[in-house]
XYZ file of C-alpha atoms in Angstrom:
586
model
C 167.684 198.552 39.359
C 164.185 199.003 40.499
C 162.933 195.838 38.935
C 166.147 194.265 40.704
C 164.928 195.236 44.541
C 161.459 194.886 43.029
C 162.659 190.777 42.662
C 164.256 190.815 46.071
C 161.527 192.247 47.795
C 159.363 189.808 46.202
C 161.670 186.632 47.448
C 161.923 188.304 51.177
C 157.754 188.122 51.257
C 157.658 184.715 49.493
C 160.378 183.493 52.199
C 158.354 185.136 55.299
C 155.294 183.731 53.676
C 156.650 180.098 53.260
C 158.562 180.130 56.776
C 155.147 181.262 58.424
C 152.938 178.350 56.481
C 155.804 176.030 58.069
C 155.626 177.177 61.207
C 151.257 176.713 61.105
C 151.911 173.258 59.919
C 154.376 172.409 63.087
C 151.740 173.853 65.279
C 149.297 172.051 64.036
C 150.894 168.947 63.732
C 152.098 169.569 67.215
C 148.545 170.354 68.383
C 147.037 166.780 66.538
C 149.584 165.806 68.440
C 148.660 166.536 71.560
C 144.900 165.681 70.899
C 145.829 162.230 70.139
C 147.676 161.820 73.241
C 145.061 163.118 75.150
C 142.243 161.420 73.499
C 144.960 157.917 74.058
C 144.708 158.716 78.019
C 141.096 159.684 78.233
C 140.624 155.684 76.640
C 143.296 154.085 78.399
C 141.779 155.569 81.769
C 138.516 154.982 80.694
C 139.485 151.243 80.459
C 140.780 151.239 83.319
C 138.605 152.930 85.829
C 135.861 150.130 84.110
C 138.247 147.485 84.484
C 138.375 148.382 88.788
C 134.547 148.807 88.596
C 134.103 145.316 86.900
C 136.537 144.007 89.209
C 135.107 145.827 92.074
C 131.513 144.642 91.151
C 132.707 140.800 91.054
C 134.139 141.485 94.465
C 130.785 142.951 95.314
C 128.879 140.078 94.491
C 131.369 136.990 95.522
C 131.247 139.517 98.852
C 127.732 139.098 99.158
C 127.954 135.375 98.712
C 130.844 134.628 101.177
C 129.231 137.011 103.805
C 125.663 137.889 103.180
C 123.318 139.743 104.542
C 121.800 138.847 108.019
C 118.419 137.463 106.805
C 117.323 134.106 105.915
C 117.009 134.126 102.111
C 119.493 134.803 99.446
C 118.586 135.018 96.208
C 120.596 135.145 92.860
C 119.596 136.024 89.362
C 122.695 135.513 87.735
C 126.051 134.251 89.608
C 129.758 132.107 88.257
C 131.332 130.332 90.910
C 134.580 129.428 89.228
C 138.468 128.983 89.240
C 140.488 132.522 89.299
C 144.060 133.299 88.540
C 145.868 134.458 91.580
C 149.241 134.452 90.300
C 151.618 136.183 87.522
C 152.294 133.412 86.211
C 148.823 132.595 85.207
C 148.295 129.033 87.028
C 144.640 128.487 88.374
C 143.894 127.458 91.610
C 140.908 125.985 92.847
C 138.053 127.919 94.282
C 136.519 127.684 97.967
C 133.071 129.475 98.530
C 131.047 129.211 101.985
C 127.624 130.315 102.101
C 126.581 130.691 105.690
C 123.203 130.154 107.473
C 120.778 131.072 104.909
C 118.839 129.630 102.072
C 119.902 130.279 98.742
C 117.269 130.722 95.998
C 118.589 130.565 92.172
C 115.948 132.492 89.818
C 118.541 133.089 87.106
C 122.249 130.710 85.724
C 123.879 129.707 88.725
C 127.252 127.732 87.525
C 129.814 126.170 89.822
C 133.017 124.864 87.773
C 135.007 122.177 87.679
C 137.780 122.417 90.456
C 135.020 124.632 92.487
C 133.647 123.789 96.395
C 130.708 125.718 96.867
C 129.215 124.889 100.804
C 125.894 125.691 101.715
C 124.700 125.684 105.028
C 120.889 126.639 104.100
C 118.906 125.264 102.101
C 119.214 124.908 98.159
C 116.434 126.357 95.867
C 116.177 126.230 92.398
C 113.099 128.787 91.155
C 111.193 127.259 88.170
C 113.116 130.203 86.029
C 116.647 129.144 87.453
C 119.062 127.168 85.826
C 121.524 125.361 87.808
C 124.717 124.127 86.159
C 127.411 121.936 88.455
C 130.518 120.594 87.227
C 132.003 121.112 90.921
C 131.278 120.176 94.767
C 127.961 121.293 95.932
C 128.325 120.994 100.187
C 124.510 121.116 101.151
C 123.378 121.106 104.907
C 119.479 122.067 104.354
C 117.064 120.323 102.029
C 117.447 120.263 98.054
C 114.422 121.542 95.984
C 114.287 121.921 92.297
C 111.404 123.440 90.239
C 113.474 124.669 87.397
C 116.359 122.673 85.548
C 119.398 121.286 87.102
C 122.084 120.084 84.608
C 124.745 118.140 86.931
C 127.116 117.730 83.985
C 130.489 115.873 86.111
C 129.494 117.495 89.500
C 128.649 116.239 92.641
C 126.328 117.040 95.319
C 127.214 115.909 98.759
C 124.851 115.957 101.837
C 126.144 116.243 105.165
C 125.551 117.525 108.309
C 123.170 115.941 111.750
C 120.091 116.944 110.969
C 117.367 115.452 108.253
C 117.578 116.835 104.938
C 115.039 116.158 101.889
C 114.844 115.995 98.472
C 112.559 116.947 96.331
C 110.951 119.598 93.622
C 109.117 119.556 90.087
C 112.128 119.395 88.134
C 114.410 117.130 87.062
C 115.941 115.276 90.108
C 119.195 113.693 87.816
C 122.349 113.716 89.919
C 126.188 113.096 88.172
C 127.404 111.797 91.604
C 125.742 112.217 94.834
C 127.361 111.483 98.544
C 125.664 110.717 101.576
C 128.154 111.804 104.481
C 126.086 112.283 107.810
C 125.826 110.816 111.274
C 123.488 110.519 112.763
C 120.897 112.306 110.396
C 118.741 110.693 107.366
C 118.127 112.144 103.390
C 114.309 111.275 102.579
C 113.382 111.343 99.212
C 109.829 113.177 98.098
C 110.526 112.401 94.692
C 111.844 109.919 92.150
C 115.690 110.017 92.202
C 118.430 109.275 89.481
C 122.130 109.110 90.139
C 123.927 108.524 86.932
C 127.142 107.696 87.938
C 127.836 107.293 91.713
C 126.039 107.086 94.711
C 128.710 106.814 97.695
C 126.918 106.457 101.082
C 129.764 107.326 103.391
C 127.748 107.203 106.257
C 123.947 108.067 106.893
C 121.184 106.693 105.309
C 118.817 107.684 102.016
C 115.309 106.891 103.104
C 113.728 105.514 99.574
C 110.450 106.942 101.396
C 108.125 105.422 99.019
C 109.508 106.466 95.716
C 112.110 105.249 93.286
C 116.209 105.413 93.274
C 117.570 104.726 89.908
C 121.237 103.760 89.356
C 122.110 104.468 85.387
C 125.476 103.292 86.027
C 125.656 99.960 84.572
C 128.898 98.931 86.451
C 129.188 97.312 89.937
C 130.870 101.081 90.992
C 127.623 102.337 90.602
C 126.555 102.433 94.027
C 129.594 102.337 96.675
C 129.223 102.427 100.135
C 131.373 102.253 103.467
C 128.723 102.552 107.059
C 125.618 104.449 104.914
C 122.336 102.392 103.717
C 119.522 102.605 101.440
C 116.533 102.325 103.589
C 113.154 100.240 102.044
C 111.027 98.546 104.272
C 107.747 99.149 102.601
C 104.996 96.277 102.629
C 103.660 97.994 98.997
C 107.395 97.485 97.413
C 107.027 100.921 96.792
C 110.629 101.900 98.208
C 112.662 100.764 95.723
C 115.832 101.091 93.361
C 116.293 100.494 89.954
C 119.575 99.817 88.626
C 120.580 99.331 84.795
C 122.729 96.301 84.466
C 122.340 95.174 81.237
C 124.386 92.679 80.538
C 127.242 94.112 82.508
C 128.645 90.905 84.608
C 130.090 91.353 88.240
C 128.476 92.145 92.203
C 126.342 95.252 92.134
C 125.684 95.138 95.733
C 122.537 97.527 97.161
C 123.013 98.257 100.305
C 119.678 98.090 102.129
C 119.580 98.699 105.819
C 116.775 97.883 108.840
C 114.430 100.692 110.312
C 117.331 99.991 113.399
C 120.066 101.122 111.243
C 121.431 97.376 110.687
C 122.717 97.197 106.864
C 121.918 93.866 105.454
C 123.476 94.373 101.678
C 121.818 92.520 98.655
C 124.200 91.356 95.868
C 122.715 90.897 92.390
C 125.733 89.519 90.279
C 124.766 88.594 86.693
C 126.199 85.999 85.160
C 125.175 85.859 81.923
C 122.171 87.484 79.749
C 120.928 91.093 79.210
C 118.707 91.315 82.693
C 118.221 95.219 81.302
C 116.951 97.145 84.682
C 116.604 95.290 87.979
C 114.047 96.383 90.593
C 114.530 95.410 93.917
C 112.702 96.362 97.483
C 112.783 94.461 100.930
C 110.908 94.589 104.066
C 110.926 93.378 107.727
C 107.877 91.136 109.185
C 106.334 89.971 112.342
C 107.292 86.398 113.464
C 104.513 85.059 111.956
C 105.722 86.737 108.496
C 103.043 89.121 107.916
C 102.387 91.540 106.569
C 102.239 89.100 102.886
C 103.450 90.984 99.985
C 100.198 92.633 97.971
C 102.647 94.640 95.696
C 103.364 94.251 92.466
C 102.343 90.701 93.544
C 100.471 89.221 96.517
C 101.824 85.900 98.332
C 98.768 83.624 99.219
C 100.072 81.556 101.549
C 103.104 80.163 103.463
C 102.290 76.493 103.812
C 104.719 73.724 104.266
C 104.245 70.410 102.207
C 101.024 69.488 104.318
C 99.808 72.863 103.978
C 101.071 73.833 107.825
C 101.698 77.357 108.893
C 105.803 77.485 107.999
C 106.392 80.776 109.462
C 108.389 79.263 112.138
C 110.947 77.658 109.410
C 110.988 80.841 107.768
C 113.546 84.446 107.645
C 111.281 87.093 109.085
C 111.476 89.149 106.005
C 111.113 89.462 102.245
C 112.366 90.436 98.635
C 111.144 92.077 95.755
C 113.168 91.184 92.545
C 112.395 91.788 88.953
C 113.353 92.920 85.346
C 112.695 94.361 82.564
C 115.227 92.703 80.151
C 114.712 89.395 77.917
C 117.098 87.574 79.627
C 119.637 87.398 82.403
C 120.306 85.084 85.525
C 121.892 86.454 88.651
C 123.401 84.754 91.662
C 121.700 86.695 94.834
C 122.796 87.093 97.974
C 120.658 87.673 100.275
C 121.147 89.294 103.645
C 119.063 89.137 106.523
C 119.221 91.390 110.571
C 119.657 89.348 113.527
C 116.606 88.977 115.415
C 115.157 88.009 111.628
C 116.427 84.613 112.270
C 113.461 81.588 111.750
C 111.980 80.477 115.463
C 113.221 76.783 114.464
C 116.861 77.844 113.689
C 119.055 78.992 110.837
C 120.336 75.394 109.808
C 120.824 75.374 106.085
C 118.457 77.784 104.630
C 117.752 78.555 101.028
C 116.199 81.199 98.985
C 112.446 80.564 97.323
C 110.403 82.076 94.442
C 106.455 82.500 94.606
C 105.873 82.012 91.432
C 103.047 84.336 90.735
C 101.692 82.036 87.254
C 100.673 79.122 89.592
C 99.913 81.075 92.825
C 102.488 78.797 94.724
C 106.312 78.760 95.922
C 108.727 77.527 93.444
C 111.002 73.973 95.621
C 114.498 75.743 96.419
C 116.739 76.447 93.355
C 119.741 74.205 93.806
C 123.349 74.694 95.031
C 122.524 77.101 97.418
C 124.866 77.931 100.319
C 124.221 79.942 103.965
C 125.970 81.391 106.168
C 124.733 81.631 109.830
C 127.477 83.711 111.316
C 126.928 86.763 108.410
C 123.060 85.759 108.103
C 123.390 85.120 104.256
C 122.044 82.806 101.814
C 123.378 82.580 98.683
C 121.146 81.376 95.662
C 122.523 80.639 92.223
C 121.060 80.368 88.523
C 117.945 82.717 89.156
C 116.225 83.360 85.956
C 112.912 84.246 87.112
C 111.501 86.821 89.540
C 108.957 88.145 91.761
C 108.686 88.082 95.884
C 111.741 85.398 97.591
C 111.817 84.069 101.367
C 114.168 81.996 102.696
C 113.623 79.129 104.369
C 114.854 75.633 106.183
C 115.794 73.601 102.954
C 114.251 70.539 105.800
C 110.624 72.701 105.925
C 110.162 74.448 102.487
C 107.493 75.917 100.963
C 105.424 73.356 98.857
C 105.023 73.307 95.396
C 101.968 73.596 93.476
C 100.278 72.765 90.244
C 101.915 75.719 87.268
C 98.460 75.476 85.647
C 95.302 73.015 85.059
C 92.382 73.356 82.146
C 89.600 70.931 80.913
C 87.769 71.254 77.962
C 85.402 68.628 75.603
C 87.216 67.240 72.182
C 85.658 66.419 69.210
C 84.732 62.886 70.321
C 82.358 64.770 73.170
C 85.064 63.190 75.791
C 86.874 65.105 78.027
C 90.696 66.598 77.740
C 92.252 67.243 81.161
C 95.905 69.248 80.703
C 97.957 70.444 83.356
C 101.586 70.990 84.174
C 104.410 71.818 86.437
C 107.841 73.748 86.797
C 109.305 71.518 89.656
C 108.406 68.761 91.468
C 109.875 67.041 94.495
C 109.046 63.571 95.457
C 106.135 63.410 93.198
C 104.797 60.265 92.928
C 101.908 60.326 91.063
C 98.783 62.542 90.281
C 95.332 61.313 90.488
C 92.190 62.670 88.435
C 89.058 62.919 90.521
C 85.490 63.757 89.337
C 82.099 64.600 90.753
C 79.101 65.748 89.408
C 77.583 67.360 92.936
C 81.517 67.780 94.830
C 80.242 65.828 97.589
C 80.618 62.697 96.045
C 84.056 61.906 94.595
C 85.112 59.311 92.414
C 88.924 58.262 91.493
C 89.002 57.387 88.349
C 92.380 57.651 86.856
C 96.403 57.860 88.132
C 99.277 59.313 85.792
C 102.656 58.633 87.604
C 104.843 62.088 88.549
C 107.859 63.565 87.685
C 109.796 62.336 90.901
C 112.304 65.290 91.686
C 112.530 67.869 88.589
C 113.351 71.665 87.935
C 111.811 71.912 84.272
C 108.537 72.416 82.544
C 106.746 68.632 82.608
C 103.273 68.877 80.619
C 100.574 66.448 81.668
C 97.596 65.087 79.798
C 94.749 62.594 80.082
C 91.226 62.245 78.941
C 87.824 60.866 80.480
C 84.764 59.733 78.505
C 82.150 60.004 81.466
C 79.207 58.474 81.845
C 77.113 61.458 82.605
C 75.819 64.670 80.600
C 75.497 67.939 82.295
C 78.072 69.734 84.732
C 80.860 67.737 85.868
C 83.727 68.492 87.965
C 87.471 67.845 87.854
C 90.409 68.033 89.844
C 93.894 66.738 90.335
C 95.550 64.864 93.601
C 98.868 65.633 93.667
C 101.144 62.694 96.352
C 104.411 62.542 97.466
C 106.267 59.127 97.923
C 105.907 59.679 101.954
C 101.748 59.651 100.831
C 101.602 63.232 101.710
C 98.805 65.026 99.134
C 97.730 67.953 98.081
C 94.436 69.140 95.632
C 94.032 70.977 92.566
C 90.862 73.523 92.657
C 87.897 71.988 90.648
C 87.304 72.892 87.060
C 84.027 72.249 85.560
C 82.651 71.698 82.234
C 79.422 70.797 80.271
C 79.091 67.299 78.882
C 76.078 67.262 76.221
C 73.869 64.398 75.839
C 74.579 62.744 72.251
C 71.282 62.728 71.297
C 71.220 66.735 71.649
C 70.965 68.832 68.936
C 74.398 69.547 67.160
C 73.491 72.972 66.449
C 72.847 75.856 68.425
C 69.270 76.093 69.402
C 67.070 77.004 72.426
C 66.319 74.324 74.793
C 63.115 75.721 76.960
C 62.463 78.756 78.047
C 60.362 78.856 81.623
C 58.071 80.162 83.508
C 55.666 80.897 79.861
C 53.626 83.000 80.972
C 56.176 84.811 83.053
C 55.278 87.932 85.163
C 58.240 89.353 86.371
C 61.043 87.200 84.380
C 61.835 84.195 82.844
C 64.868 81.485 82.434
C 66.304 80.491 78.838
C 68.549 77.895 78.207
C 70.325 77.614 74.906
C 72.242 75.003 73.527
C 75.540 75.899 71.302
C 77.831 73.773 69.502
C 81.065 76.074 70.232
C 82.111 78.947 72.244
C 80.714 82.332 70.919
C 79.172 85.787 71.508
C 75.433 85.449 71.260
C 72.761 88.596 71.133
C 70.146 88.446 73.003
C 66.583 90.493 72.137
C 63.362 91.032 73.060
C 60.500 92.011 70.631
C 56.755 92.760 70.823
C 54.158 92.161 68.282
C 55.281 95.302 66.124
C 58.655 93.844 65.819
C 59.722 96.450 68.195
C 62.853 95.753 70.487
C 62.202 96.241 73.325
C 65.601 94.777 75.062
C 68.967 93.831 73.611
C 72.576 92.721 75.149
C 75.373 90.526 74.257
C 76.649 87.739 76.340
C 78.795 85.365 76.155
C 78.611 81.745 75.592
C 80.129 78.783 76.169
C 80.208 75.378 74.239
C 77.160 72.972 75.612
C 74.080 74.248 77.527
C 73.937 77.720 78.653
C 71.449 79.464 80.748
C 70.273 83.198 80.124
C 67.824 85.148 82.632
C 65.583 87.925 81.965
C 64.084 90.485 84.438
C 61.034 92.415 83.432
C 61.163 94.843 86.771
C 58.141 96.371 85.270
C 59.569 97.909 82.666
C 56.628 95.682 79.472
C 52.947 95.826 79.657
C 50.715 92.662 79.606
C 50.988 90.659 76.360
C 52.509 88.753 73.579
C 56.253 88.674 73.244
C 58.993 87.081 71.254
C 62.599 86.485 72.709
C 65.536 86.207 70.081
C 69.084 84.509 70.424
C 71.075 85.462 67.451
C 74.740 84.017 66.217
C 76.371 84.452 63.468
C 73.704 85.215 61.528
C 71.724 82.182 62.704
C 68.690 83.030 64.916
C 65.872 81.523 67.211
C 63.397 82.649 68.497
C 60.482 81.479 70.831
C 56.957 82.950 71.676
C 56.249 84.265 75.436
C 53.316 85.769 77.097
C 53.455 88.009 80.117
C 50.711 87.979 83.019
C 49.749 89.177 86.056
C-alpha cells in the first residue's frame, strides 16, 4: 500500500509539474508574441512617419521653388523637377513649375524631365560645379549663363518675354532645341552658339553679335521660322552661322533680318555634292557700297567693264558664303530690304563672285532669275565661294585676268603664261613690253576666248632683243575695243656671252667706307650665303638671301661696326664659293 500512494503521489507532482512547464511555455510564447507585434508596429510606424517626412521634405523644397523667398537669388544644390503620380490608378501627368521674380543659381544636379515646364522669370545660372540636365521646357525671361555643364539631352529652352535677354557663360553653350518667342525684345549672343536640332524663331530676333550660330541639323527643319530673324550685319563677317549640310539636298533657308527689323531670308539649297558646313554672313552698305568686305576676304574694287565706279548698278549690300566640304553646288537665293535697291533700277539683276585667286569679280553665273516685287535674285550652279553682290546683268562687274607669270626657258627666251575662268566678249589679248615702263612696245596678239565659263590657259614666248630687266604685261579687249591691263611682271634677261655659272660680277665702291654694292650672277634660282671675313679668316658677318636666276644685287652696310683694312667678301652655293678682295677707308 504505501509504495501504491507512494506511485500516486509521485504522478500528482509529475502532472502539476508538466501542467506548470505548459503553462510557462504559453506565456512565453504568448509574450514573443506580443514582442513581435510590437516590434512589427514600432517598424511599420517608423516607415511611415519617414515616409510623411520624405514626402513632407519634397513638398518643402518644390514649396520653396513655386513660392520662394522674397530676395533676388535662389540657389539649388540638388533639385528633380519631374512627372508625379496624382492618381490611384497610377497614370502620370505632366508637371507645371513657375519660378517667380528671382534668379536661380544651380551649384549642384538640377534635372527637368521629359513631359516637365519649368518657367523662370529671373535669370538662369549654372555655377561652374552645377550640372544642368533638360529633357523638358525651360521658360526663361532673364539672361542664360553657363559656367558649369549643361546636357540638353531632347529638351528645349525657350526665350520669351519684352525685354533683352543674353547668352552667354564658360561652358558648353549646346542647345537640343531652342525657341525665340518675343516681341518686341532681342537675344544677343556673348558666346559661340550650337543648336543641334531646332532653332524656331517664332518671333524676335537672335542678334549673332559678333560670334558664331551653328546649326548641326543637317536637314532643311533645322532652322524654322515664322516673324523672328537672325540678325548679322557685321562689315568683319564675324556674325555668322554655320550650318552642316552635308550632302543633305533641299532649301535650308537662314533667315537673316536688317538692323530695321526687315527679314530678307537666304536659301542655300544643295543640289548635288557633299558642301560639308556652310558659313554664311551679310551686311547692309552705304549707296556707294562701302564699307568693302576686309573679312575673311577683302573686295578691291567695284569697277564696271571700263573700270567705272558701278555702285550705282549695284544691291546696297553683301554676302559671305563658304565651305568646308570637297564638293557641293547650291542654288542661292538671295534676298535683299527695300531701300537696298541699285540707284539705276532693279531691272534684271544677277548674283556675282569676287573671286579672291585673281583679285577680280567672276561675269554672272548663268540662268539666273530676279524678282523685283520680293527683291530676290536667284543664282544657280554655284560651286565656288567667297563675298557675292548683285548687280544689273546690263552693268556687271568686269572680269579680270585668274593669274599671269613670266619666267626665262632654257633657250634664254622668255615664257609668258596666264589664264582665265570666264571671259565675255574677249577678243583678243595683247603682250606688251618695256624695259623703262615709259616706253611700251606691242609686240605680240593671241586671240580670246570670246564668251566662256571654264578654265582657258594661255601661253606665248618672246626672244627680246635686250639683256637686263624687262617688263611684261597683258592687254586684255573686248569686241566693242573696250581694254583693260594686266600689272607688269619683270624678269632678268642675261647677256649670252655671260658666264653660265654663278659668279660675282663687280663689287663697288673698292675701297668702300661705309658700304658697298655686289652683284652676282647665278644660273638658277637658289639660297646663297653671304660672309664677310678679315685677314684671320675671321667672320665677321654672315646671312642668307635669296636669289633669283640672272643678275642679282646684294648690299652691305658697315655702320661702323669693322676697323680700317683688308677684307674678303664670300658668296657661297651649294658648296661652290667666290670670293673677292675689299679694302675699307676713311
Amino acid at each position: 500500500m504505501p509504495n501504491i500512494k507512494g506511485r500516486k503521489k509521485l504522478l500528482k507532482a509529475r502532472t502539476r509539474i508538466s501542467q506548470g512547464l505548459k503553462m510557462k511555455q504559453v506565456q512565453i510564447i504568448r509574450n514573443a508574441s506580443i514582442i513581435i507585434f510590437l516590434l512589427g508596429a514600432i517598424f511599420f510606424l517608423t516607415n511611415f512617419l519617414n515616409s510623411k517626412k520624405a514626402v513632407a521634405i519634397k513638398e518643402k523644397a518644390k514649396n520653396e521653388l513655386v513660392s520662394p523667398p522674397t530676395k533676388n537669388q535662389l540657389i539649388t544644390n540638388g533639385t528633380r523637377f519631374e512627372n508625379e503620380t496624382h492618381s490611384t490608378k497610377g497614370g502620370g501627368q505632366n508637371s507645371s513649375y513657375r519660378i517667380g521674380y528671382v534668379n536661380l543659381t544651380n551649384k549642384g544636379i538640377l534635372y527637368i524631365s521629359s513631359g516637365t515646364t519649368l518657367a523662370s522669370e529671373g535669370s538662369f545660372f549654372t555655377a561652374s560645379s552645377g550640372n544642368t540636365e533638360n529633357n523638358g521646357n525651360l521658360y526663361l525671361k532673364g539672361d542664360w549663363n553657363n559656367d558649369g555643364t549643361y546636357t540638353k539631352d531632347n529638351g528645349k529652352v525657350i526665350f520669351w518675354d519684352v525685354d533683352d535677354q543674353y547668352i552667354d557663360g564658360l561652358g558648353n553653350l549646346d542647345f537640343y532645341n531652342m525657341e525665340i518667342n518675343k516681341s518686341p525684345g532681342t537675344v544677343s549672343m556673348n558666346s559661340d552658339m550650337t543648336v543641334s536640332n531646332n532653332l524656331n524663331l517664332l518671333n524676335g530676333k537672335i542678334d549673332l553679335n559678333l560670334h558664331s550660330l551653328t546649326i548641326s541639323n543637317s536637314a532643311t527643319s533645322g532652322i524654322t521660322y515664322t516673324n523672328g530673324f537672325l540678325l548679322s550685319e557685321n562689315v568683319e563677317n564675324s556674325s555668322k552661322v554655320k550650318w552642316n549640310i552635308g550632302t543633305t539636298t533641299g532649301s535650308h533657308v537662314i533667315p537673316f533680318g536688317t538692323g530695321s527689323d526687315v527679314v530678307i531670308p537666304l536659301t542655300l539649297n544643295l543640289t548635288s555634292g557633299n558642301i560639308g558646313t556652310v558659313t554664311a554672313s551679310t551686311y547692309a552698305t552705304l549707296a556707294n557700297n562701302t564699307p568693302y568686305p576686309i573679312s575673311p576676304d577683302s573686295v578691291l574694287h567695284l569697277r564696271d567693264n571700263n573700270f567705272n565706279d558701278n555702285s550705282a548698278n549695284l544691291v546696297d549690300r553683301f554676302w559671305q558664303i563658304d565651305k568646308t566640304g570637297p564638293s557641293g553646288t547650291l542654288t542661292v537665293t538671295f534676298t535683299y530690304a527695300p531701300g537696298e535697291e541699285p540707284a539705276n533700277g532693279e531691272t534684271s539683276l544677277v548674283g556675282q563672285l569676287y573671286y579672291v585667286a585673281n583679285k577680280g569679280w567672276l561675269a554672272p553665273f548663268s540662268s539666273q532669275t530676279s524678282n523685283a516685287a520680293a527683291n530676290t535674285v536667284t543664282t544657280p550652279g554655284i560651286s565656288n565661294f567667297g563675298p557675292f553682290a548683285i548687280s544689273k546683268s546690263s552693268s556687271p562687274l568686269p572680269v579680270e585676268l585668274l593669274d599671269f607669270s613670266i619666267k626665262m626657258n632654257d633657250k634664254n627666251e622668255v615664257d609668258l603664261i596666264w589664264s582665265t575662268t570666264v571671259e565675255i566678249n574677249n577678243d583678243y589679248f595683247t603682250i606688251q613690253r618695256s624695259t623703262d615702263l615709259v616706253h611700251i612696245e606691242e609686240i605680240k596678239q593671241v586671240p580670246g576666248g570670246g564668251n566662256s565659263t571654264k578654265l582657258i590657259n594661255y601661253r606665248a614666248e618672246d626672244n627680246p632683243p635686250y639683256t637686263g630687266d624687262i617688263y611684261y604685261r597683258i592687254k586684255q579687249t573686248d569686241f566693242d575695243g573696250t581694254t583693260k591691263n594686266s600689272d607688269w611682271r619683270h624678269v632678268y634677261v642675261k647677256d649670252k656671252t655671260s658666264p653660265e655659272e654663278f659668279s660675282i660680277h663687280k663689287v663697288y665702291p673698292n675701297p668702300f667706307s661705309d658700304g658697298f654694292k655686289v652683284e652676282y650672277f647665278m644660273d638658277k634660282e637658289a639660297d646663297v650665303t653671304m660672309q664677310l671675313f678679315n685677314e684671320l679668316g675671321q667672320v665677321l658677318f654672315s646671312e642668307i638671301v635669296h636669289a633669283g636666276e640672272g643678275l642679282n644685287s646684294y648690299s652691305y652696310s658697315d655702320k661702323g661696326s669693322i676697323n680700317l683694312g683688308v677684307y674678303y667678301f664670300q658668296i657661297s652655293c651649294e658648296g661652290k664659293s667666290k670670293s673677292i678682295k675689299l679694302v675699307k677707308k676713311n
